[in-house]
Amino acid sequence: MILCVSLNPCLEINVEVDSLTVGMSHRVRSKRTFFTGKSLNVAIGLSRLGAHSLATGFMYEDNGRLFEQELHKEGVTYKFVWVDGRVKEVYKFVDRRSMLTEIVDEASDIPSEKADMLVEYVEELSSGCNAVVISGDVAGGLTDEYFERIVASVDGKAIKVIDTEGNKLLSSLKYGVDLVKPNLDELQRTLGIKITDKDSMLRACNALIDRGAKRVLLSLGKQGAVITDGDKRYYCVSVNVAMNSTAGAGDAMVAAATKALTEGKELKDILLCGVAAGTAAVTLPDSISFDKEKYEELLPSLIVKEI
């Protein structure tokens, strides 16, 4: 079983209109609603790959039951810490010029007793899991130090996978994280550097390994990804596919890489699985995950090279 810890769930509503003008009435051309949050996306991806995933984290009383329905439909089990208020809602309006207007309605702050309760949940649930994935940002009222506290509460025998940035990432590395998955921008912001070529990219990955990461899986977007454990380094270029949406591609990569890691696959195969899932995710226009069939179709077409 793989535990996925969601610290900041999000209800994302994507609305397409002809034009968007302040003070005017608009007719909706299309509307899509996603019950998301990085670790929840990972849990769904794992389930689609046939792994047993368990979601925990914060959930909100007013509209959180909709998330339960979605997870149940995807075959994901769950045990949440319930708090008052509504899940964070993000409204994305796109007009015919592809101009994006985003409105964010933040969720209410997490009370300290609920924060303590989730730490207890992670301690309890992780003891029965092969791996634990902790992704994204923390909810309102919590600090970066709380992210570290969650990582520290994971059972020592479980594989730890982290997908975040900044101090949340750096402070987690002291706990022997098995895999971290930044993208290029996140890695630059985390280390406060500019990556300009292959050598500087690999030095940046090694900086995370020097701080305690056992493996770094660096997402390069449509260029593919790199993975290193400090000794070996591999690169996998993504194949050309019809790109319909990048939403959830990084989470798909984490899901497949985590499953491969729990199965004891070699470094290059962890990379291969991650890139296949991330590529499969961008082919779907109305989903934050990917189809297993597309994932399996892409696997043989990808090439991994040692660098």
Short mmCIF file of N, CA, C and O in Angstrom, two decimals, residues 48-156:
data_model
loop_
_atom_site.label_atom_id
_atom_site.label_comp_id
_atom_site.label_asym_id
_atom_site.label_seq_id
_atom_site.Cartn_x
_atom_site.Cartn_y
_atom_site.Cartn_z
N ARG A 48 -4.78 3.78 -10.94
CA ARG A 48 -4.94 3.45 -12.35
C ARG A 48 -3.86 2.50 -12.84
O ARG A 48 -4.06 1.76 -13.81
N LEU A 49 -2.72 2.50 -12.15
CA LEU A 49 -1.64 1.57 -12.49
C LEU A 49 -1.79 0.22 -11.79
O LEU A 49 -0.96 -0.67 -11.98
N GLY A 50 -2.81 0.09 -10.97
CA GLY A 50 -3.06 -1.17 -10.29
C GLY A 50 -2.47 -1.26 -8.89
O GLY A 50 -2.54 -2.33 -8.26
N ALA A 51 -1.92 -0.16 -8.39
CA ALA A 51 -1.37 -0.15 -7.03
C ALA A 51 -2.49 0.18 -6.03
O ALA A 51 -3.47 0.84 -6.37
N HIS A 52 -2.32 -0.26 -4.80
CA HIS A 52 -3.28 0.06 -3.73
C HIS A 52 -2.84 1.35 -3.08
O HIS A 52 -1.82 1.40 -2.39
N SER A 53 -3.59 2.42 -3.30
CA SER A 53 -3.24 3.72 -2.74
C SER A 53 -4.24 4.13 -1.67
O SER A 53 -5.44 3.85 -1.77
N LEU A 54 -3.73 4.82 -0.67
CA LEU A 54 -4.53 5.31 0.46
C LEU A 54 -4.27 6.80 0.60
O LEU A 54 -3.12 7.22 0.73
N ALA A 55 -5.33 7.61 0.55
CA ALA A 55 -5.19 9.06 0.66
C ALA A 55 -5.54 9.51 2.06
O ALA A 55 -6.54 9.07 2.64
N THR A 56 -4.71 10.39 2.60
CA THR A 56 -5.03 11.06 3.85
C THR A 56 -4.67 12.53 3.70
O THR A 56 -4.13 12.95 2.69
N GLY A 57 -4.99 13.31 4.73
CA GLY A 57 -4.73 14.74 4.67
C GLY A 57 -5.91 15.50 5.22
O GLY A 57 -6.79 14.94 5.88
N PHE A 58 -5.94 16.79 4.91
CA PHE A 58 -7.05 17.64 5.36
C PHE A 58 -8.17 17.61 4.34
O PHE A 58 -7.93 17.59 3.13
N MET A 59 -9.41 17.62 4.84
CA MET A 59 -10.57 17.75 3.97
C MET A 59 -11.59 18.63 4.70
O MET A 59 -11.63 18.66 5.92
N TYR A 60 -12.43 19.32 3.92
CA TYR A 60 -13.30 20.35 4.46
C TYR A 60 -14.77 19.93 4.40
O TYR A 60 -15.24 19.36 3.42
N GLU A 61 -15.49 20.26 5.46
CA GLU A 61 -16.84 19.77 5.67
C GLU A 61 -17.82 20.20 4.58
O GLU A 61 -18.68 19.43 4.17
N ASP A 62 -17.72 21.44 4.10
CA ASP A 62 -18.78 21.97 3.24
C ASP A 62 -18.84 21.33 1.86
O ASP A 62 -19.92 21.14 1.31
N ASN A 63 -17.69 21.03 1.26
CA ASN A 63 -17.71 20.44 -0.08
C ASN A 63 -16.73 19.29 -0.26
O ASN A 63 -16.49 18.84 -1.37
N GLY A 64 -16.20 18.77 0.84
CA GLY A 64 -15.21 17.70 0.74
C GLY A 64 -15.77 16.35 0.35
O GLY A 64 -15.04 15.49 -0.15
N ARG A 65 -17.07 16.15 0.58
CA ARG A 65 -17.65 14.85 0.23
C ARG A 65 -17.56 14.57 -1.26
O ARG A 65 -17.55 13.41 -1.68
N LEU A 66 -17.51 15.63 -2.06
CA LEU A 66 -17.35 15.45 -3.50
C LEU A 66 -16.01 14.79 -3.83
O LEU A 66 -15.90 14.01 -4.77
N PHE A 67 -14.99 15.09 -3.04
CA PHE A 67 -13.68 14.46 -3.22
C PHE A 67 -13.76 12.98 -2.88
O PHE A 67 -13.16 12.15 -3.57
N GLU A 68 -14.47 12.65 -1.84
CA GLU A 68 -14.65 11.24 -1.48
C GLU A 68 -15.30 10.47 -2.62
O GLU A 68 -14.88 9.34 -2.92
N GLN A 69 -16.31 11.06 -3.23
CA GLN A 69 -16.99 10.39 -4.34
C GLN A 69 -16.02 10.13 -5.49
O GLN A 69 -16.02 9.06 -6.10
N GLU A 70 -15.19 11.13 -5.80
CA GLU A 70 -14.23 10.97 -6.89
C GLU A 70 -13.20 9.90 -6.57
O GLU A 70 -12.86 9.06 -7.42
N LEU A 71 -12.68 9.90 -5.36
CA LEU A 71 -11.68 8.90 -4.97
C LEU A 71 -12.27 7.50 -4.95
O LEU A 71 -11.63 6.53 -5.36
N HIS A 72 -13.51 7.40 -4.46
CA HIS A 72 -14.18 6.09 -4.45
C HIS A 72 -14.33 5.56 -5.87
O HIS A 72 -14.09 4.38 -6.14
N LYS A 73 -14.70 6.45 -6.80
CA LYS A 73 -14.86 6.05 -8.21
C LYS A 73 -13.54 5.57 -8.80
O LYS A 73 -13.51 4.67 -9.64
N GLU A 74 -12.43 6.14 -8.33
CA GLU A 74 -11.10 5.78 -8.84
C GLU A 74 -10.48 4.60 -8.10
O GLU A 74 -9.37 4.18 -8.42
N GLY A 75 -11.17 4.07 -7.10
CA GLY A 75 -10.65 2.92 -6.37
C GLY A 75 -9.61 3.27 -5.33
O GLY A 75 -8.82 2.40 -4.92
N VAL A 76 -9.60 4.53 -4.87
CA VAL A 76 -8.66 4.98 -3.85
C VAL A 76 -9.36 4.97 -2.49
O VAL A 76 -10.45 5.53 -2.34
N THR A 77 -8.75 4.32 -1.50
CA THR A 77 -9.29 4.40 -0.14
C THR A 77 -8.78 5.68 0.52
O THR A 77 -7.81 6.28 0.07
N TYR A 78 -9.45 6.11 1.59
CA TYR A 78 -9.11 7.40 2.17
C TYR A 78 -9.47 7.44 3.65
O TYR A 78 -10.37 6.75 4.13
N LYS A 79 -8.74 8.29 4.36
CA LYS A 79 -9.03 8.59 5.76
C LYS A 79 -8.54 10.01 6.01
O LYS A 79 -7.35 10.25 6.13
N PHE A 80 -9.49 10.95 6.07
CA PHE A 80 -9.14 12.37 6.16
C PHE A 80 -9.34 12.92 7.57
O PHE A 80 -10.11 12.40 8.36
N VAL A 81 -8.63 14.02 7.82
CA VAL A 81 -8.90 14.87 8.98
C VAL A 81 -9.86 15.96 8.52
O VAL A 81 -9.51 16.77 7.65
N TRP A 82 -11.06 15.98 9.07
CA TRP A 82 -12.09 16.89 8.60
C TRP A 82 -12.05 18.19 9.39
O TRP A 82 -11.95 18.20 10.61
N VAL A 83 -12.11 19.31 8.65
CA VAL A 83 -12.09 20.64 9.26
C VAL A 83 -13.27 21.44 8.72
O VAL A 83 -13.84 21.13 7.68
N ASP A 84 -13.63 22.50 9.45
CA ASP A 84 -14.74 23.36 9.04
C ASP A 84 -14.37 24.18 7.80
O ASP A 84 -13.19 24.46 7.56
N GLY A 85 -15.39 24.57 7.04
CA GLY A 85 -15.18 25.43 5.89
C GLY A 85 -15.22 24.68 4.57
O GLY A 85 -15.65 23.53 4.50
N ARG A 86 -14.74 25.34 3.52
CA ARG A 86 -14.76 24.81 2.17
C ARG A 86 -13.35 24.56 1.65
O ARG A 86 -12.41 25.26 2.03
N VAL A 87 -13.23 23.57 0.80
CA VAL A 87 -11.97 23.32 0.11
C VAL A 87 -11.59 24.55 -0.71
O VAL A 87 -12.46 25.26 -1.24
N LYS A 88 -10.30 24.83 -0.80
CA LYS A 88 -9.80 25.90 -1.66
C LYS A 88 -10.39 25.76 -3.07
O LYS A 88 -10.37 24.67 -3.66
N GLU A 89 -10.92 26.85 -3.61
CA GLU A 89 -11.52 26.83 -4.94
C GLU A 89 -10.76 27.77 -5.87
O GLU A 89 -10.49 28.92 -5.52
N VAL A 90 -10.40 27.26 -7.04
CA VAL A 90 -9.70 28.05 -8.04
C VAL A 90 -10.55 28.10 -9.31
O VAL A 90 -10.89 27.05 -9.87
N TYR A 91 -10.90 29.30 -9.73
CA TYR A 91 -11.70 29.48 -10.94
C TYR A 91 -10.78 30.00 -12.05
O TYR A 91 -10.12 31.03 -11.89
N LYS A 92 -10.73 29.27 -13.16
CA LYS A 92 -9.90 29.65 -14.29
C LYS A 92 -10.79 29.94 -15.49
O LYS A 92 -11.47 29.05 -16.01
N PHE A 93 -10.79 31.21 -15.92
CA PHE A 93 -11.59 31.63 -17.06
C PHE A 93 -10.69 31.83 -18.27
O PHE A 93 -9.70 32.56 -18.21
N VAL A 94 -11.02 31.17 -19.37
CA VAL A 94 -10.25 31.27 -20.60
C VAL A 94 -11.16 31.79 -21.71
O VAL A 94 -12.25 31.23 -21.93
N ASP A 95 -10.72 32.87 -22.39
CA ASP A 95 -11.53 33.41 -23.48
C ASP A 95 -11.02 32.90 -24.83
O ASP A 95 -10.08 32.11 -24.89
N ARG A 96 -11.65 33.35 -25.91
CA ARG A 96 -11.31 32.82 -27.24
C ARG A 96 -9.90 33.20 -27.69
O ARG A 96 -9.37 32.63 -28.63
N ARG A 97 -9.29 34.17 -27.01
CA ARG A 97 -7.90 34.54 -27.31
C ARG A 97 -6.92 33.71 -26.48
O ARG A 97 -5.71 33.97 -26.51
N SER A 98 -7.45 32.76 -25.73
CA SER A 98 -6.67 31.91 -24.82
C SER A 98 -6.04 32.72 -23.69
O SER A 98 -5.03 32.32 -23.12
N MET A 99 -6.64 33.84 -23.37
CA MET A 99 -6.22 34.63 -22.21
C MET A 99 -6.82 34.00 -20.95
O MET A 99 -8.01 33.71 -20.90
N LEU A 100 -5.97 33.80 -19.94
CA LEU A 100 -6.39 33.15 -18.70
C LEU A 100 -6.56 34.18 -17.59
O LEU A 100 -5.67 34.99 -17.34
N THR A 101 -7.72 34.14 -16.94
CA THR A 101 -7.98 34.93 -15.74
C THR A 101 -8.27 33.96 -14.60
O THR A 101 -9.15 33.11 -14.72
N GLU A 102 -7.51 34.08 -13.54
CA GLU A 102 -7.62 33.12 -12.44
C GLU A 102 -8.08 33.83 -11.17
O GLU A 102 -7.55 34.89 -10.81
N ILE A 103 -9.05 33.22 -10.49
CA ILE A 103 -9.56 33.74 -9.23
C ILE A 103 -9.43 32.63 -8.19
O ILE A 103 -9.93 31.52 -8.39
N VAL A 104 -8.74 32.93 -7.08
CA VAL A 104 -8.47 31.93 -6.05
C VAL A 104 -9.23 32.29 -4.78
O VAL A 104 -9.07 33.39 -4.25
N ASP A 105 -10.03 31.35 -4.33
CA ASP A 105 -10.76 31.50 -3.07
C ASP A 105 -10.13 30.54 -2.07
O ASP A 105 -10.36 29.33 -2.12
N GLU A 106 -9.29 31.07 -1.18
CA GLU A 106 -8.54 30.23 -0.25
C GLU A 106 -9.45 29.57 0.79
O GLU A 106 -10.47 30.12 1.17
N ALA A 107 -9.04 28.40 1.24
CA ALA A 107 -9.76 27.69 2.29
C ALA A 107 -9.46 28.33 3.64
O ALA A 107 -8.51 29.12 3.79
N SER A 108 -10.26 27.99 4.63
CA SER A 108 -10.03 28.51 5.98
C SER A 108 -8.77 27.88 6.58
O SER A 108 -8.32 26.81 6.15
N ASP A 109 -8.19 28.55 7.57
CA ASP A 109 -6.98 28.06 8.21
C ASP A 109 -7.23 26.76 8.98
O ASP A 109 -8.33 26.50 9.45
N ILE A 110 -6.16 25.97 9.09
CA ILE A 110 -6.24 24.69 9.80
C ILE A 110 -5.99 24.92 11.30
O ILE A 110 -4.95 25.46 11.68
N PRO A 111 -6.94 24.53 12.17
CA PRO A 111 -6.72 24.67 13.61
C PRO A 111 -5.57 23.77 14.08
O PRO A 111 -5.31 22.72 13.49
N SER A 112 -4.89 24.17 15.13
CA SER A 112 -3.71 23.43 15.61
C SER A 112 -4.06 22.01 16.01
O SER A 112 -3.26 21.09 15.79
N GLU A 113 -5.24 21.80 16.59
CA GLU A 113 -5.60 20.45 17.02
C GLU A 113 -5.81 19.52 15.82
O GLU A 113 -5.53 18.32 15.88
N LYS A 114 -6.29 20.10 14.69
CA LYS A 114 -6.45 19.30 13.47
C LYS A 114 -5.09 18.99 12.85
O LYS A 114 -4.87 17.91 12.30
N ALA A 115 -4.18 19.96 12.93
CA ALA A 115 -2.82 19.74 12.43
C ALA A 115 -2.15 18.61 13.21
O ALA A 115 -1.50 17.73 12.63
N ASP A 116 -2.33 18.60 14.53
CA ASP A 116 -1.77 17.53 15.36
C ASP A 116 -2.39 16.18 15.01
O ASP A 116 -1.71 15.15 14.99
N MET A 117 -3.68 16.19 14.70
CA MET A 117 -4.39 14.95 14.38
C MET A 117 -3.83 14.32 13.10
O MET A 117 -3.66 13.10 13.02
N LEU A 118 -3.50 15.15 12.11
CA LEU A 118 -2.96 14.59 10.86
C LEU A 118 -1.59 13.97 11.10
O LEU A 118 -1.28 12.93 10.52
N VAL A 119 -0.77 14.58 11.93
CA VAL A 119 0.52 13.98 12.27
C VAL A 119 0.32 12.59 12.85
O VAL A 119 1.02 11.63 12.48
N GLU A 120 -0.67 12.44 13.73
CA GLU A 120 -0.98 11.14 14.31
C GLU A 120 -1.46 10.16 13.25
O GLU A 120 -1.08 8.98 13.27
N TYR A 121 -2.27 10.63 12.31
CA TYR A 121 -2.75 9.78 11.22
C TYR A 121 -1.58 9.25 10.39
O TYR A 121 -1.52 8.06 10.05
N VAL A 122 -0.64 10.15 10.03
CA VAL A 122 0.49 9.74 9.20
C VAL A 122 1.36 8.74 9.95
O VAL A 122 1.83 7.75 9.36
N GLU A 123 1.59 8.96 11.22
CA GLU A 123 2.35 8.00 12.03
C GLU A 123 1.69 6.63 12.00
O GLU A 123 2.35 5.60 11.81
N GLU A 124 0.38 6.61 12.20
CA GLU A 124 -0.36 5.35 12.26
C GLU A 124 -0.43 4.66 10.89
O GLU A 124 -0.12 3.48 10.77
N LEU A 125 -0.83 5.41 9.87
CA LEU A 125 -1.07 4.80 8.57
C LEU A 125 0.23 4.40 7.87
O LEU A 125 0.27 3.38 7.16
N SER A 126 1.28 5.19 8.03
CA SER A 126 2.53 4.88 7.32
C SER A 126 3.18 3.60 7.84
O SER A 126 3.96 2.98 7.11
N SER A 127 2.86 3.19 9.04
CA SER A 127 3.46 1.97 9.59
C SER A 127 3.02 0.73 8.84
O SER A 127 3.68 -0.31 8.89
N GLY A 128 1.90 0.84 8.11
CA GLY A 128 1.43 -0.30 7.33
C GLY A 128 1.60 -0.12 5.83
O GLY A 128 0.98 -0.86 5.05
N CYS A 129 2.43 0.84 5.43
CA CYS A 129 2.58 1.15 4.00
C CYS A 129 4.01 0.92 3.52
O CYS A 129 4.97 1.08 4.29
N ASN A 130 4.14 0.57 2.25
CA ASN A 130 5.46 0.40 1.63
C ASN A 130 6.11 1.74 1.33
O ASN A 130 7.34 1.86 1.37
N ALA A 131 5.29 2.73 1.02
CA ALA A 131 5.81 4.04 0.63
C ALA A 131 4.83 5.12 1.04
O ALA A 131 3.63 4.88 1.20
N VAL A 132 5.37 6.35 1.17
CA VAL A 132 4.56 7.52 1.50
C VAL A 132 4.95 8.64 0.55
O VAL A 132 6.14 8.94 0.38
N VAL A 133 3.95 9.26 -0.08
CA VAL A 133 4.15 10.39 -0.98
C VAL A 133 3.58 11.64 -0.32
O VAL A 133 2.43 11.65 0.10
N ILE A 134 4.40 12.69 -0.26
CA ILE A 134 3.95 13.98 0.29
C ILE A 134 4.26 15.04 -0.75
O ILE A 134 5.42 15.24 -1.11
N SER A 135 3.22 15.70 -1.26
CA SER A 135 3.39 16.62 -2.39
C SER A 135 2.74 17.96 -2.11
O SER A 135 1.80 18.07 -1.33
N GLY A 136 3.25 18.98 -2.80
CA GLY A 136 2.58 20.26 -2.85
C GLY A 136 2.88 21.19 -1.69
O GLY A 136 3.89 21.08 -1.00
N ASP A 137 1.94 22.11 -1.46
CA ASP A 137 2.09 23.14 -0.46
C ASP A 137 1.26 22.78 0.77
O ASP A 137 0.49 21.82 0.77
N VAL A 138 1.41 23.58 1.81
CA VAL A 138 0.61 23.39 3.03
C VAL A 138 -0.61 24.29 2.98
O VAL A 138 -0.63 25.31 2.29
N ALA A 139 -1.64 23.90 3.72
CA ALA A 139 -2.88 24.68 3.76
C ALA A 139 -2.70 25.94 4.61
O ALA A 139 -1.69 26.11 5.31
N GLY A 140 -3.69 26.82 4.55
CA GLY A 140 -3.65 28.07 5.30
C GLY A 140 -3.51 27.85 6.80
O GLY A 140 -4.07 26.92 7.36
N GLY A 141 -2.74 28.74 7.42
CA GLY A 141 -2.52 28.64 8.85
C GLY A 141 -1.35 27.77 9.24
O GLY A 141 -0.99 27.69 10.41
N LEU A 142 -0.75 27.10 8.25
CA LEU A 142 0.39 26.21 8.52
C LEU A 142 1.65 26.79 7.88
O LEU A 142 1.58 27.53 6.90
N THR A 143 2.80 26.43 8.41
CA THR A 143 4.07 26.94 7.91
C THR A 143 4.86 25.83 7.23
O THR A 143 4.48 24.66 7.27
N ASP A 144 5.99 26.21 6.64
CA ASP A 144 6.87 25.22 6.02
C ASP A 144 7.35 24.20 7.05
O ASP A 144 7.59 23.04 6.71
N GLU A 145 7.48 24.62 8.29
CA GLU A 145 7.93 23.70 9.35
C GLU A 145 6.93 22.57 9.56
O GLU A 145 7.32 21.46 9.96
N TYR A 146 5.66 22.82 9.25
CA TYR A 146 4.67 21.75 9.41
C TYR A 146 4.90 20.66 8.37
O TYR A 146 4.73 19.47 8.66
N PHE A 147 5.29 21.05 7.18
CA PHE A 147 5.62 20.05 6.15
C PHE A 147 6.72 19.13 6.65
O PHE A 147 6.64 17.90 6.52
N GLU A 148 7.76 19.72 7.24
CA GLU A 148 8.85 18.92 7.80
C GLU A 148 8.34 18.00 8.91
O GLU A 148 8.77 16.85 9.02
N ARG A 149 7.43 18.50 9.70
CA ARG A 149 6.87 17.70 10.79
C ARG A 149 6.14 16.46 10.24
O ARG A 149 6.23 15.37 10.82
N ILE A 150 5.43 16.63 9.15
CA ILE A 150 4.74 15.50 8.52
C ILE A 150 5.76 14.49 8.01
O ILE A 150 5.61 13.27 8.22
N VAL A 151 6.81 14.96 7.35
CA VAL A 151 7.84 14.04 6.84
C VAL A 151 8.48 13.28 8.00
O VAL A 151 8.70 12.07 7.92
N ALA A 152 8.74 13.97 9.09
CA ALA A 152 9.39 13.33 10.25
C ALA A 152 8.50 12.27 10.89
O ALA A 152 9.01 11.35 11.54
N SER A 153 7.19 12.38 10.71
CA SER A 153 6.27 11.42 11.33
C SER A 153 6.11 10.13 10.55
O SER A 153 5.48 9.18 11.03
N VAL A 154 6.68 10.06 9.33
CA VAL A 154 6.56 8.86 8.50
C VAL A 154 7.36 7.73 9.12
O VAL A 154 8.50 7.93 9.57
N ASP A 155 6.80 6.54 9.11
CA ASP A 155 7.49 5.36 9.64
C ASP A 155 8.84 5.18 8.94
O ASP A 155 8.95 5.30 7.71
N GLY A 156 9.86 4.87 9.71
CA GLY A 156 11.21 4.78 9.18
C GLY A 156 11.41 3.69 8.15
O GLY A 156 12.36 3.74 7.36
#
